[in-house]
Amino acid sequence: MSIRINDRMIEAFRAVVTVGTATAAAEIMNTSQSSISRSILRLEEITKVRLFDRVKGRLHLTQEGQVLYEEVESSYVGLERIQQTATALRLKQKGHVGIVCAPVLSYGFISDAVALFCEEFPEVSVSVETRRSNIIAEMMSAQRFDLALAEYSSDPPGVATEIFAEPDLVCIFPKGHRFENIETLSLKDLADEPLIVFPPHDAHRKRMDDAFAEIGIDPFVRVETPMSTTVASMVAKGVGVAVVSVFTAKSFPKDHQIGVRPMRGAGKFTVKLWRPLHRPTSTIVDSFLSHLFNCRDKYIQSGPAP
C-alpha cells in the first residue's frame, strides 16, 4: 500500500520553514525533534524531491521546497483555525474580524490595535495570520479575510486598495554604537558596517540593494533572515546593524538594547490596506480599522525612537 502525504507531514514541513530547525519546530508542535525529522524525511521520500538543504544545523528550502511551501501557504487551513471557528459557532459570538498581514507588521503594532479593539468589544473574536505578501494577495483575491496589510507593488483582483502607511525607513543598531552620535544617517554611513538583511526575494531587500547600487556601495551582508524580530534580536546582540520599518523599530521596549536613527535616502516602507470587494462588510470591521489607524498614527507621529 502506497504512503500518502498526511496533515502531520505538512504541519511539520510548515513549522520547519517558519523557524528554521527541526528542534524549534518540535517545540512549537509539542513533539520530539526526531518526530519532526521523520515527517520531513517521509515527505521527501513520497514526493521524491529534496525539500531542504542542511547547512550548519539549519534547514534551508531548496527551489523545489519553496514551490511546495508557497502552495501549502496558499491553501493551508490548520486544525487550530477549524477549532476556533467551531468554538465561535458554539459560543454564538457576536462577530469576528479576520486580518492577514506581512510578518513585519505582526508584532507590537498589530498587537496594540487588537488589544484596544478587544477591550472595546470583548465578545468579538479576532484572528491574525501572517503570510508573505504574494500569498496575502492570493488570499485576498479569494476573499478569505476582512482586512489585509501587505508590502506589495501590485493589487490583486477583487480588492479595494489604499496606501495605509508610507513612513521613512530607519536604522537600528546596538546600544553604544557610534551611530548614537549621528542625528540622521545615510546609506553611505552603512558602507563599512556589517548588515543584517532580509532574504534576496524580499521586496524591501531588493529596494535596499538597488539603493546601495545607485551610490556605488557594495554592502557587507553579515546575516540574512526573513523575520524582523530575528533581525532586531541580532542587532541587540551586536551582530550588526539593519535598515527596517518604524513599525519594527518601535515594537520593542525602551530598555531593549537597540538604538534607532532616521535614514536619509533609504526610501520609504509602503504598506497597502486591502479590503475584499465581494465579502460582506460590517461595522465591527470598521471599528477595528479605526483602532488600526490610530495605532498607525501613534507609531509614525511619535518618531523613530523605541
mmCIF file of C-alpha atoms in Angstrom, residues 97-107 109-111 126-140 144-152 270-275:
data_model
loop_
_atom_site.group_PDB
_atom_site.id
_atom_site.type_symbol
_atom_site.label_atom_id
_atom_site.label_comp_id
_atom_site.label_asym_id
_atom_site.label_seq_id
_atom_site.Cartn_x
_atom_site.Cartn_y
_atom_site.Cartn_z
ATOM 1 C CA VAL A 97 -12.666 40.057 12.416
ATOM 2 C CA GLY A 98 -10.111 38.260 10.285
ATOM 3 C CA ILE A 99 -6.907 40.052 9.320
ATOM 4 C CA VAL A 100 -3.848 38.829 7.461
ATOM 5 C CA CYS A 101 -0.634 40.818 7.366
ATOM 6 C CA ALA A 102 3.020 40.695 6.459
ATOM 7 C CA PRO A 103 5.235 39.323 9.284
ATOM 8 C CA VAL A 104 6.954 42.689 9.707
ATOM 9 C CA LEU A 105 3.633 44.171 10.892
ATOM 10 C CA SER A 106 2.519 41.349 13.172
ATOM 11 C CA TYR A 107 4.220 42.320 16.408
ATOM 12 C CA PHE A 109 1.768 47.407 16.003
ATOM 13 C CA ILE A 110 -0.961 44.853 15.332
ATOM 14 C CA SER A 111 -0.949 43.677 18.948
ATOM 15 C CA VAL A 126 -10.198 38.203 16.194
ATOM 16 C CA SER A 127 -7.870 36.113 14.057
ATOM 17 C CA VAL A 128 -4.497 37.427 12.901
ATOM 18 C CA GLU A 129 -2.485 35.453 10.373
ATOM 19 C CA THR A 130 0.897 36.317 8.895
ATOM 20 C CA ARG A 131 1.954 35.467 5.364
ATOM 21 C CA ARG A 132 4.328 36.701 2.697
ATOM 22 C CA SER A 133 2.766 39.468 0.635
ATOM 23 C CA ASN A 134 2.384 37.387 -2.531
ATOM 24 C CA ILE A 135 0.413 34.795 -0.550
ATOM 25 C CA ILE A 136 -1.676 37.558 1.048
ATOM 26 C CA ALA A 137 -2.556 38.751 -2.454
ATOM 27 C CA GLU A 138 -3.875 35.287 -3.367
ATOM 28 C CA MET A 139 -5.851 35.016 -0.131
ATOM 29 C CA MET A 140 -7.479 38.411 -0.539
ATOM 30 C CA ARG A 144 -10.707 34.969 2.722
ATOM 31 C CA PHE A 145 -10.140 37.853 5.177
ATOM 32 C CA ASP A 146 -11.818 41.100 6.214
ATOM 33 C CA LEU A 147 -8.595 43.109 6.025
ATOM 34 C CA ALA A 148 -5.046 42.747 4.805
ATOM 35 C CA LEU A 149 -1.872 44.762 5.271
ATOM 36 C CA ALA A 150 0.825 43.972 2.746
ATOM 37 C CA GLU A 151 4.032 45.311 1.294
ATOM 38 C CA TYR A 152 3.294 44.628 -2.351
ATOM 39 C CA THR A 270 4.957 51.324 1.855
ATOM 40 C CA VAL A 271 2.099 49.342 3.376
ATOM 41 C CA LYS A 272 -1.138 48.763 1.474
ATOM 42 C CA LEU A 273 -4.535 48.135 3.027
ATOM 43 C CA TRP A 274 -6.729 45.705 1.115
ATOM 44 C CA ARG A 275 -10.421 45.041 1.724
#
